[in-house]
JSON list of C-alpha atoms in Angstrom, two decimals:
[
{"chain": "A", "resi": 3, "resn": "UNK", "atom": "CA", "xyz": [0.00, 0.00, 0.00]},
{"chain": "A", "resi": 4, "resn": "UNK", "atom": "CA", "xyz": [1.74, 3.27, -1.32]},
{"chain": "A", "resi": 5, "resn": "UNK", "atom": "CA", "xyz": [0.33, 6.34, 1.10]},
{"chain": "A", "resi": 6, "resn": "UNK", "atom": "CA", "xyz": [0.72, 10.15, 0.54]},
{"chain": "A", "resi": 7, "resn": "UNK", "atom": "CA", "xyz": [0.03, 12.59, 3.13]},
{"chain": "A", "resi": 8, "resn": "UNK", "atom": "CA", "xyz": [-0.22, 15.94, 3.62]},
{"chain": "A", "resi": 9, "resn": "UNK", "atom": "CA", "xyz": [-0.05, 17.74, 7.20]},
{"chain": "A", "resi": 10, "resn": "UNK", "atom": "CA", "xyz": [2.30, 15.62, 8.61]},
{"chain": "A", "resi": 11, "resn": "UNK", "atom": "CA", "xyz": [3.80, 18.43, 11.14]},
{"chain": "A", "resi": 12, "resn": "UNK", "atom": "CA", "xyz": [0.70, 19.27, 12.37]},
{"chain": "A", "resi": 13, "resn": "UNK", "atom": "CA", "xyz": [-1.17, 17.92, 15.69]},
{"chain": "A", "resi": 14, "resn": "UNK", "atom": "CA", "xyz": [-2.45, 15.16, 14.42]},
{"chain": "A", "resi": 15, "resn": "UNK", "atom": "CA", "xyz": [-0.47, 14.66, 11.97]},
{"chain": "A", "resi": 16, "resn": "UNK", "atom": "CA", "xyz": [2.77, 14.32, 13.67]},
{"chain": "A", "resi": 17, "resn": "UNK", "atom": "CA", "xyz": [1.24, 11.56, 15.49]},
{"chain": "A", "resi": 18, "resn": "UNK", "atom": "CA", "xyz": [-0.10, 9.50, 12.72]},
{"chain": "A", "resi": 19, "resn": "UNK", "atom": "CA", "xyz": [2.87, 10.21, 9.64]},
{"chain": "A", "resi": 20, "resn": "UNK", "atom": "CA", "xyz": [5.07, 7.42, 12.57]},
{"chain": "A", "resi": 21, "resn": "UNK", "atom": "CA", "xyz": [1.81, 4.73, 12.50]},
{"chain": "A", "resi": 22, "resn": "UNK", "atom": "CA", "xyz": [1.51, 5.02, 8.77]},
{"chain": "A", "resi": 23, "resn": "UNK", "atom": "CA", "xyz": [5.33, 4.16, 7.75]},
{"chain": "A", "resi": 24, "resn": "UNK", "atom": "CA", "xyz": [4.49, 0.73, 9.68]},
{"chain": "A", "resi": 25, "resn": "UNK", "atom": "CA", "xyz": [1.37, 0.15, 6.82]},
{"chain": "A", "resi": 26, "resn": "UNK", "atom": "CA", "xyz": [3.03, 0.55, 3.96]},
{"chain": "A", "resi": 27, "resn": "UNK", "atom": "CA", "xyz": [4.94, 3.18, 1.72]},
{"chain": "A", "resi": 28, "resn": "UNK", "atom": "CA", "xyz": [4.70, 6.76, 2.47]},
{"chain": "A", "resi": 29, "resn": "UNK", "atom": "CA", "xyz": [5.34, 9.78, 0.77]},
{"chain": "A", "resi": 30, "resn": "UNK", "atom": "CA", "xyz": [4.73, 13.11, 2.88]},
{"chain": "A", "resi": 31, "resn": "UNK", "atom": "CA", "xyz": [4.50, 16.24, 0.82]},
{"chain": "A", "resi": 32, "resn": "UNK", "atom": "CA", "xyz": [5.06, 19.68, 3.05]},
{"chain": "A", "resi": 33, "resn": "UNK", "atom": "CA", "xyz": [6.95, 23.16, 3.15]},
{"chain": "A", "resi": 34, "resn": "UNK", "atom": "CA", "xyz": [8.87, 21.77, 6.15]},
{"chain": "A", "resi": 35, "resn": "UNK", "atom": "CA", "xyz": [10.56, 18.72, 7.59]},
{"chain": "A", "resi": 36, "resn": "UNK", "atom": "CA", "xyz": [8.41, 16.09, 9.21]},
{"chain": "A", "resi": 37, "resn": "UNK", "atom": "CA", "xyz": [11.04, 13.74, 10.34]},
{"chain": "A", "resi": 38, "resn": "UNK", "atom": "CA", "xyz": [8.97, 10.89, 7.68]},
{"chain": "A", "resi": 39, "resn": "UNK", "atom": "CA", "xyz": [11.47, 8.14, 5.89]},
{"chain": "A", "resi": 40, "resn": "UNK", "atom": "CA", "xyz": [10.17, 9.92, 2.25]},
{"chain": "A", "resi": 41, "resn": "UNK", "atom": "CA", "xyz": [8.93, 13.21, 1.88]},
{"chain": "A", "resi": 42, "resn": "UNK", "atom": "CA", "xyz": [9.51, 16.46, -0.91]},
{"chain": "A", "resi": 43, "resn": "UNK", "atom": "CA", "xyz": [9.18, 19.64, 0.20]},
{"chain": "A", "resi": 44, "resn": "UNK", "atom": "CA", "xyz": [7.83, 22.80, -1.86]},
{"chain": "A", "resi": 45, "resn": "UNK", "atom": "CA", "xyz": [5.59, 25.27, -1.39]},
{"chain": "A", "resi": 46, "resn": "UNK", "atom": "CA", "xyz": [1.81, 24.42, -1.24]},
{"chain": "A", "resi": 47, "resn": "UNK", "atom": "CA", "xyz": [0.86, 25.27, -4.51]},
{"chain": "A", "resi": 48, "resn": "UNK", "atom": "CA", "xyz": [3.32, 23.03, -5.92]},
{"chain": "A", "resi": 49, "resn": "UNK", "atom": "CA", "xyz": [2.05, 19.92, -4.23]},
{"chain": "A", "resi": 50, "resn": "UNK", "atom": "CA", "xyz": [0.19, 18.38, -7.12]},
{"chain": "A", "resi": 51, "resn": "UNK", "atom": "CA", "xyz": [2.65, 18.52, -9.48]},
{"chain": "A", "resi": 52, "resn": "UNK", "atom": "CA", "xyz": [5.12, 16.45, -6.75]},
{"chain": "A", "resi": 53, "resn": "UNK", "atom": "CA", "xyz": [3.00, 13.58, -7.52]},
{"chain": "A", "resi": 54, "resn": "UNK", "atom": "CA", "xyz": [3.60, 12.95, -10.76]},
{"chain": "A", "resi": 55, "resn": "UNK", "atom": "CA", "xyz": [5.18, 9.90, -11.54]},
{"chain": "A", "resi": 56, "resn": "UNK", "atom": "CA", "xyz": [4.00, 8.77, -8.22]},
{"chain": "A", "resi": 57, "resn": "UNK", "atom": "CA", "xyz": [1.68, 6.03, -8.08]},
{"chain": "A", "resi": 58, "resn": "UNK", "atom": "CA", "xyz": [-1.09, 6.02, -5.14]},
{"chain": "A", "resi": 59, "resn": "UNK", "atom": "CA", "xyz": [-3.50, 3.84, -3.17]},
{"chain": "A", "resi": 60, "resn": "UNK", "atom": "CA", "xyz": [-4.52, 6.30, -0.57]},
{"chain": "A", "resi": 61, "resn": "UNK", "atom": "CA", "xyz": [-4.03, 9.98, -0.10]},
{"chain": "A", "resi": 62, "resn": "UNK", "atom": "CA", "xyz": [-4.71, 11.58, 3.29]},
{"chain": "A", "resi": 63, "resn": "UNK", "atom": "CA", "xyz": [-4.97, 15.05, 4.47]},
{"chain": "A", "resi": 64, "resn": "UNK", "atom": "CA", "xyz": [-4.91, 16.04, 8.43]},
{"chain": "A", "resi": 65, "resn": "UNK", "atom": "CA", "xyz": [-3.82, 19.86, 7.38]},
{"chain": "A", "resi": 66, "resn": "UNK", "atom": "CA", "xyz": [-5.55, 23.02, 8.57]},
{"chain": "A", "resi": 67, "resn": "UNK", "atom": "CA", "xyz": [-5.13, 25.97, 10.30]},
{"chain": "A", "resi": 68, "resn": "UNK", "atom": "CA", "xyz": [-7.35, 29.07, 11.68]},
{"chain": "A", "resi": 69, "resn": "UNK", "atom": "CA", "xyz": [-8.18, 32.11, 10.25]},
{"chain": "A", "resi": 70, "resn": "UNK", "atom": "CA", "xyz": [-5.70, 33.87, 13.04]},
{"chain": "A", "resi": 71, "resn": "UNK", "atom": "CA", "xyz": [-2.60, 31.94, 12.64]},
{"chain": "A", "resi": 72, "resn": "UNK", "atom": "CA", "xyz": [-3.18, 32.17, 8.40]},
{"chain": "A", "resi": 73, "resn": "UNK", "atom": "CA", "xyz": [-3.20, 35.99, 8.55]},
{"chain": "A", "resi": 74, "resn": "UNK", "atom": "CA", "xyz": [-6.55, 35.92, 6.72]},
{"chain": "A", "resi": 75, "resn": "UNK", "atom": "CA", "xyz": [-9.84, 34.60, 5.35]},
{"chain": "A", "resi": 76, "resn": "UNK", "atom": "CA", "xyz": [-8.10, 34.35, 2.02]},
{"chain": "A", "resi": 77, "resn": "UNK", "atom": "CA", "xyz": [-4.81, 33.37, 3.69]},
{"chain": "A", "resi": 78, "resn": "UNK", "atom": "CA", "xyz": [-6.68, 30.43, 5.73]},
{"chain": "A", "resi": 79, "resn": "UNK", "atom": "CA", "xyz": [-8.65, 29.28, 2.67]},
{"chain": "A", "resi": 80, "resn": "UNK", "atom": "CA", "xyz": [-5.72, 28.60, 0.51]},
{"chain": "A", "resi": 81, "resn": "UNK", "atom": "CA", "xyz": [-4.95, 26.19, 3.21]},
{"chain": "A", "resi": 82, "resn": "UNK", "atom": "CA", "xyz": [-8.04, 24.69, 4.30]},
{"chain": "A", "resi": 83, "resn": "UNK", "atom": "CA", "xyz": [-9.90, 24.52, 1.04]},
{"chain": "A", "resi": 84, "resn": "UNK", "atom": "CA", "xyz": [-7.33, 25.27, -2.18]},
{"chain": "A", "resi": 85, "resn": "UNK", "atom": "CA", "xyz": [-4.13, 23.10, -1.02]},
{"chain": "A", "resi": 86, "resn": "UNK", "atom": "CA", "xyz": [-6.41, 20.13, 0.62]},
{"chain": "A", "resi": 87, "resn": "UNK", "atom": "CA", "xyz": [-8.64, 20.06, -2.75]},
{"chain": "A", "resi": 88, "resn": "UNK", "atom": "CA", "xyz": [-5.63, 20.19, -5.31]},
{"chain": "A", "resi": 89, "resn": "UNK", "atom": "CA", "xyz": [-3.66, 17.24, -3.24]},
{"chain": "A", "resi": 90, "resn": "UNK", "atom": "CA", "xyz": [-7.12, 15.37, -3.29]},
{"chain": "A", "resi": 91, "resn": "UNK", "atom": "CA", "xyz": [-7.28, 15.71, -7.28]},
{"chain": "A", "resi": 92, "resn": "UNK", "atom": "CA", "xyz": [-3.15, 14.81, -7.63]},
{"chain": "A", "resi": 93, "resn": "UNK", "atom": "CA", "xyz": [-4.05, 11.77, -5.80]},
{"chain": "A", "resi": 94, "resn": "UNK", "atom": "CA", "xyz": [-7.11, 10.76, -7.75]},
{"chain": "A", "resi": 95, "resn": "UNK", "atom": "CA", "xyz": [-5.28, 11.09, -11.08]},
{"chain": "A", "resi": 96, "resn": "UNK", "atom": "CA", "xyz": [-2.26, 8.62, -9.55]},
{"chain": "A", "resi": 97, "resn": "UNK", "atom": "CA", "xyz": [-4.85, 6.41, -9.25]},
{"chain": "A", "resi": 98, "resn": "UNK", "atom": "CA", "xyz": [-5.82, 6.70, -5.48]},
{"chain": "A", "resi": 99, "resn": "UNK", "atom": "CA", "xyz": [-8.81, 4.85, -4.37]},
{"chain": "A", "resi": 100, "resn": "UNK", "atom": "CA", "xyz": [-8.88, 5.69, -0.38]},
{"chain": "A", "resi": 101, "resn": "UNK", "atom": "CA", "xyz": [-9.16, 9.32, 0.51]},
{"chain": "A", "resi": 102, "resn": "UNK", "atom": "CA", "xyz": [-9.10, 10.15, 4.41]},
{"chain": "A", "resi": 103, "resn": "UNK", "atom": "CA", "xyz": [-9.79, 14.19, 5.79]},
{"chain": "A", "resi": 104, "resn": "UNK", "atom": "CA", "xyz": [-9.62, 15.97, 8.77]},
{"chain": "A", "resi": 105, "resn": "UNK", "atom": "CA", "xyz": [-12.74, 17.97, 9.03]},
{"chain": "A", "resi": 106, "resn": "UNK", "atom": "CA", "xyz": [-14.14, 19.50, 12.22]},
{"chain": "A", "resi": 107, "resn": "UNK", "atom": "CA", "xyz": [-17.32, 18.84, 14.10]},
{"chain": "A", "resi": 108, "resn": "UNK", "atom": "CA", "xyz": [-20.45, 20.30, 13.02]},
{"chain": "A", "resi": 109, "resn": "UNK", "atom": "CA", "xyz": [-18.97, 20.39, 9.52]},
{"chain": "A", "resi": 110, "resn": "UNK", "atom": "CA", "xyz": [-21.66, 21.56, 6.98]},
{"chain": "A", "resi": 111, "resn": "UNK", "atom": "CA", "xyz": [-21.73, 23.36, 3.35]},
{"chain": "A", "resi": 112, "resn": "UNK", "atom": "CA", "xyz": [-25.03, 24.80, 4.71]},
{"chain": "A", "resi": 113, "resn": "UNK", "atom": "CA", "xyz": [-23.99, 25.89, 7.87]},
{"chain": "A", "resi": 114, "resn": "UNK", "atom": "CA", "xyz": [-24.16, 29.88, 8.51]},
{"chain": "A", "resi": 115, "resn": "UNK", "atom": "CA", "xyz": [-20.71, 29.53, 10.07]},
{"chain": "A", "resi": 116, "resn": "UNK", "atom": "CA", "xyz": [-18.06, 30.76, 7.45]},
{"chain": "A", "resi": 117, "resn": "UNK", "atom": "CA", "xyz": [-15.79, 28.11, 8.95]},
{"chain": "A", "resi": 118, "resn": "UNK", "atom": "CA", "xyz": [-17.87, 24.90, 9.15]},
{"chain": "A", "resi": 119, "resn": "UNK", "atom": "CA", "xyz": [-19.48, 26.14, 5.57]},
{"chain": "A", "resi": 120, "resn": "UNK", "atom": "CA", "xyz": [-15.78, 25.86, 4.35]},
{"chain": "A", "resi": 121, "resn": "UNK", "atom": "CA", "xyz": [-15.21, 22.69, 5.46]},
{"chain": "A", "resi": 122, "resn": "UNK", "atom": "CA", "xyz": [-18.28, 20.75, 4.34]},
{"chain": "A", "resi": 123, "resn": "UNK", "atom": "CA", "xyz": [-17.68, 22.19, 1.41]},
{"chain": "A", "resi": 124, "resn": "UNK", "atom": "CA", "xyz": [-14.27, 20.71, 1.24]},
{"chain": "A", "resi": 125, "resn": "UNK", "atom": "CA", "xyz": [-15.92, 17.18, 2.24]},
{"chain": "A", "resi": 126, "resn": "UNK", "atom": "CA", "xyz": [-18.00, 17.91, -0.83]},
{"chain": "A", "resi": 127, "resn": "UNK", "atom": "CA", "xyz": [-15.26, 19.07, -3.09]},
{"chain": "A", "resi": 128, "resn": "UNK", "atom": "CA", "xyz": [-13.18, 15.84, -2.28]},
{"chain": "A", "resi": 129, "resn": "UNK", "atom": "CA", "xyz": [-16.20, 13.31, -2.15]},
{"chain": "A", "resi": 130, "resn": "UNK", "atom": "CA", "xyz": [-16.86, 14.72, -6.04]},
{"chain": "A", "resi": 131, "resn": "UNK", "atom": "CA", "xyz": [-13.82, 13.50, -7.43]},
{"chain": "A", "resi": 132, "resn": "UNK", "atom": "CA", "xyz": [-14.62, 9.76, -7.71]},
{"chain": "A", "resi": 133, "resn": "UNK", "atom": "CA", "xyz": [-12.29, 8.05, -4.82]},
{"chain": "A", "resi": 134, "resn": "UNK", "atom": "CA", "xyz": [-14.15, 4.41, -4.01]},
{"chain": "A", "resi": 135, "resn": "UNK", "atom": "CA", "xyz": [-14.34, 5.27, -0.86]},
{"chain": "A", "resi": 136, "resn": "UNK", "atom": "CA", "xyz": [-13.82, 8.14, 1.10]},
{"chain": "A", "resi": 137, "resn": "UNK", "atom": "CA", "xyz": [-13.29, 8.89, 4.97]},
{"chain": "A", "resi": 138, "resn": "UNK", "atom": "CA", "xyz": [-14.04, 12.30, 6.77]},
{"chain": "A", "resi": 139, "resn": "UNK", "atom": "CA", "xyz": [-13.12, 12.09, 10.40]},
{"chain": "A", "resi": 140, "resn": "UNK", "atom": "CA", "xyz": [-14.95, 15.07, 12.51]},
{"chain": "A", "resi": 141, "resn": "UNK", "atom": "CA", "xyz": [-13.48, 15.26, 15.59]},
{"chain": "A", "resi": 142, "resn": "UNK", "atom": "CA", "xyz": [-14.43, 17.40, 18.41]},
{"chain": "A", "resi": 143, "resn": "UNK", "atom": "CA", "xyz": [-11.33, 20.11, 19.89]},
{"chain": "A", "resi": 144, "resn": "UNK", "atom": "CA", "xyz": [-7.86, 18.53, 19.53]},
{"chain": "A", "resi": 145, "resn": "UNK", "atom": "CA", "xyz": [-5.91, 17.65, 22.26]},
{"chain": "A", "resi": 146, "resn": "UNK", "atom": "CA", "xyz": [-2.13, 17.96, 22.20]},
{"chain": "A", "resi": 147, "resn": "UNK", "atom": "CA", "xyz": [0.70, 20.28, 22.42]},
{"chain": "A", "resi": 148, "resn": "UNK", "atom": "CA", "xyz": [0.92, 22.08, 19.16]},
{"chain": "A", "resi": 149, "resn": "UNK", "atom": "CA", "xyz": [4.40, 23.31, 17.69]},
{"chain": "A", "resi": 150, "resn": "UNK", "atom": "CA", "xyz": [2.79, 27.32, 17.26]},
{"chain": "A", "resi": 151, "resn": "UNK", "atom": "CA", "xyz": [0.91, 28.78, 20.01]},
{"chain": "A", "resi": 152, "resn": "UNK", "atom": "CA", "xyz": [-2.61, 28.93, 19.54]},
{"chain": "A", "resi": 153, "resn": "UNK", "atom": "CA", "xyz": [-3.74, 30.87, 22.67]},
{"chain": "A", "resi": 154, "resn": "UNK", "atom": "CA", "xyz": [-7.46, 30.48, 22.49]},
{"chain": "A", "resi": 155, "resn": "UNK", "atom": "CA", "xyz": [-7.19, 27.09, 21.49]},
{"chain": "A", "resi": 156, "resn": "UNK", "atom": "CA", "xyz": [-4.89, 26.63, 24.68]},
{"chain": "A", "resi": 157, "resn": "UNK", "atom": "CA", "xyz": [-8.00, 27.77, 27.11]},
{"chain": "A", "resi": 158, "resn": "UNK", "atom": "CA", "xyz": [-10.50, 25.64, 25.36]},
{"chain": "A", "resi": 159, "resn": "UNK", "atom": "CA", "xyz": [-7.68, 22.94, 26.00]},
{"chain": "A", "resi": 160, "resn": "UNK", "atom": "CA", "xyz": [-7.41, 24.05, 29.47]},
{"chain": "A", "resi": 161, "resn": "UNK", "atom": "CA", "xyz": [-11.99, 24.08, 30.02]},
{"chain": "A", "resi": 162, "resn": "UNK", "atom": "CA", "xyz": [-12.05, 20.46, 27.92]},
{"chain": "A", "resi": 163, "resn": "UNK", "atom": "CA", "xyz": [-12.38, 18.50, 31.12]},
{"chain": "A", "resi": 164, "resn": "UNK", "atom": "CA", "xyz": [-15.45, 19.96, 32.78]},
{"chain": "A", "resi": 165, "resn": "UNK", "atom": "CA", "xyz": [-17.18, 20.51, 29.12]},
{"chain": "A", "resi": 166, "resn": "UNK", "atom": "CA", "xyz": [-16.37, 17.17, 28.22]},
{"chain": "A", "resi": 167, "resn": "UNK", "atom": "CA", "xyz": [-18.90, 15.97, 31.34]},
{"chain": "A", "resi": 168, "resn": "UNK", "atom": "CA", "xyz": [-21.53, 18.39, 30.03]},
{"chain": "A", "resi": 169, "resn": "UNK", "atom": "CA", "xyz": [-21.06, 17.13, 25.71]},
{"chain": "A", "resi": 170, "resn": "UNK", "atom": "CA", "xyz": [-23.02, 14.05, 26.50]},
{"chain": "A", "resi": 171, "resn": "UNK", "atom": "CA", "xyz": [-25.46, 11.63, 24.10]},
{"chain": "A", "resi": 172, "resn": "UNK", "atom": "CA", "xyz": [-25.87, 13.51, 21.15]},
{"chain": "A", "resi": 173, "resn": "UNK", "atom": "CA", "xyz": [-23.92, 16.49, 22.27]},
{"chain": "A", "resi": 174, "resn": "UNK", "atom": "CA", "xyz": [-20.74, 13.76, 22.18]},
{"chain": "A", "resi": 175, "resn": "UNK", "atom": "CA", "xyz": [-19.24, 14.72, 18.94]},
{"chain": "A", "resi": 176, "resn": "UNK", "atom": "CA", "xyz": [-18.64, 18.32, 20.05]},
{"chain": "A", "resi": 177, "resn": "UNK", "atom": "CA", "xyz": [-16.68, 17.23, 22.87]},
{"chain": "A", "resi": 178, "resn": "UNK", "atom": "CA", "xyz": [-12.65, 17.56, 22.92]},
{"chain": "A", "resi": 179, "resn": "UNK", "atom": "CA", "xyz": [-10.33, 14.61, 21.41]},
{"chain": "A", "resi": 180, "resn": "UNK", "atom": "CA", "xyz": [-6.54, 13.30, 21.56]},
{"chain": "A", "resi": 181, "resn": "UNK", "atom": "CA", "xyz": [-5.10, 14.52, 18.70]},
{"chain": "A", "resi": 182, "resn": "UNK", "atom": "CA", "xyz": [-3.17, 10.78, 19.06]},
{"chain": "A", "resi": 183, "resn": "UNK", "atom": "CA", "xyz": [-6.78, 8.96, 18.75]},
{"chain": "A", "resi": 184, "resn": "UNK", "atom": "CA", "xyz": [-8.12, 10.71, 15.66]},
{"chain": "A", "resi": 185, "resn": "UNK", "atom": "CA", "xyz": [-4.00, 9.61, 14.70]},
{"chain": "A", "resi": 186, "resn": "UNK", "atom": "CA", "xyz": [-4.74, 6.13, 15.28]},
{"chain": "A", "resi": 187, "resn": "UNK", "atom": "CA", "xyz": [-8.01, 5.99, 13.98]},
{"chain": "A", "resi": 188, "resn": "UNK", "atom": "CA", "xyz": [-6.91, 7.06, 10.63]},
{"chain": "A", "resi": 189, "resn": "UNK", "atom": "CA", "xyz": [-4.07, 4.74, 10.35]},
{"chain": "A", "resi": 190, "resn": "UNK", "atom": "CA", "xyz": [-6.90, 2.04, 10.81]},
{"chain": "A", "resi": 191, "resn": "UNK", "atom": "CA", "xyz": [-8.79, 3.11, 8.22]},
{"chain": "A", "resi": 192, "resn": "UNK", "atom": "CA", "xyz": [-6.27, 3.60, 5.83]},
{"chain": "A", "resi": 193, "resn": "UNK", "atom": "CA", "xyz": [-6.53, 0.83, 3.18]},
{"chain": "A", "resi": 194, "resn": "UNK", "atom": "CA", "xyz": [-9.72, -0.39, 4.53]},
{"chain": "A", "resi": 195, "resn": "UNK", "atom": "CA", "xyz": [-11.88, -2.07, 2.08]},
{"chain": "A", "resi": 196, "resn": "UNK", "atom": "CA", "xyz": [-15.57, -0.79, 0.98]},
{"chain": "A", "resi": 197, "resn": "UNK", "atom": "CA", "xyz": [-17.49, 1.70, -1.31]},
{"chain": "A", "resi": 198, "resn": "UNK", "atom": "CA", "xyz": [-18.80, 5.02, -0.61]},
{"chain": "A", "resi": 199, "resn": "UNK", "atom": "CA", "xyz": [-18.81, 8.37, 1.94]},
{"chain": "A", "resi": 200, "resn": "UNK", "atom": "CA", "xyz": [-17.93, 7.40, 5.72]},
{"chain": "A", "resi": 201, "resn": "UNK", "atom": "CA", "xyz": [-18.00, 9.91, 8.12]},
{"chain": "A", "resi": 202, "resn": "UNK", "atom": "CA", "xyz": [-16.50, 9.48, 11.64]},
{"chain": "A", "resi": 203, "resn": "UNK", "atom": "CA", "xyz": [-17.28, 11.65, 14.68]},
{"chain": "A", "resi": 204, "resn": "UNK", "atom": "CA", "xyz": [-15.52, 11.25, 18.24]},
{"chain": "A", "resi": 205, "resn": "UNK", "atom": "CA", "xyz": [-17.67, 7.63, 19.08]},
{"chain": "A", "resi": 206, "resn": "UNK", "atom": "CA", "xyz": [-17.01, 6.13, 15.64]},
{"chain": "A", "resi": 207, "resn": "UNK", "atom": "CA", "xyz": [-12.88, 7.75, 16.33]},
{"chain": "A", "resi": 208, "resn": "UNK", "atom": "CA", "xyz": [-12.56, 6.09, 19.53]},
{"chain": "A", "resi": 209, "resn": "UNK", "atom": "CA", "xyz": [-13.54, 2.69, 18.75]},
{"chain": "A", "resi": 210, "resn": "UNK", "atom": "CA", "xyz": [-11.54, 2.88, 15.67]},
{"chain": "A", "resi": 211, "resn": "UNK", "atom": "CA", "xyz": [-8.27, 3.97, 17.57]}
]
């Protein structure tokens, strides 16, 4: 199973590039070093084209940011929508059937929310372009020490205990997550047989991990 990834030094993604290398080959494509056995570097917009040649059974994407640390709306969306979609289409056309996203809780292309409209309609944008089978994970808040300082992210961190005792039944996938569990959930799922759009909130994450 040949694996490329994108996000790899991120939270989640620095816990799940390690986990992957034991499935099969991987190829991490970033603008940094990830510490990963393969990678090549380049800026974002030149991620497609360092797939050509390559040949691919699963592509997965655990990048993103926030609209603070990107600078911008326009900033963040080049990450969160532009870069995520154009990987998704590199690995479609080297023959990827597997796709697996990060998305975020409460994820939906009709939401009112600028930021949860964005990314269901990434999970749209990606589920469009004809992978057999395609995973979104939506986990709650991640958990984990992050390399940049998010400081608002660091008090939610800080309240996740006591909310986590309020987010119950339905209420569940809101609630905060290790950034390791949505890690090891993914490797699970990568290569997993099966047809069609799964979607995985925190319940479906844990039991995967």
């Amino acid at each position: 199973m040949t694996i490329a990834m994108i996000g790899a030094t991120g939270l989640v993604g620095g816990w799940l590039w390690p986990l992957l290398e034991r499935r099969g080959a991987l190829l991490v494509l970033g603008r940094r070093p990830s510490g990963a056995a393969r990678e090549k570097l380049g800026p974002m917009e030149e991620w497609p084209a360092l797939l050509k040649g390559e040949r691919i059974d699963v592509g997965i994407s655990t990048l993103g940011s926030t609209r603070k640390s990107a600078g911008s709306w326009a900033a963040f969306e080049a990450v969160d929508r532009h870069a995520v979609v154009a990987f998704a289409k590199a690995c479609r056309k080297a023959g990827a059937r597997q796709f697996l996203l990060v998305s975020s809780s409460g994820a939906d292309f009709g939401s009112r929310n600028d930021y949860l409209r964005l990314k269901g309609e990434v999970e749209q944008a990606v589920t469009a372009l004809g992978f057999e089978r395609v995973d979104v994970l939506r986990p709650g808040l991640l958990l984990g020490e992050r390399a940049e300082r998010r400081t608002a992210e660091g008090l939610a961190q800080a309240a996740a205990p006591l909310l986590n005792l309020l987010l119950r039944g339905g209420l569940e996938r809101y609630a905060a997550i290790e950034a390791e569990t949505v890690a090891r959930a993914m490797a699970a799922l990568a290569g997993r047989p099966g047809t069609g759009l799964f979607v995985h909130h925190n319940r479906e994450i844990r039991a995967l991990a």
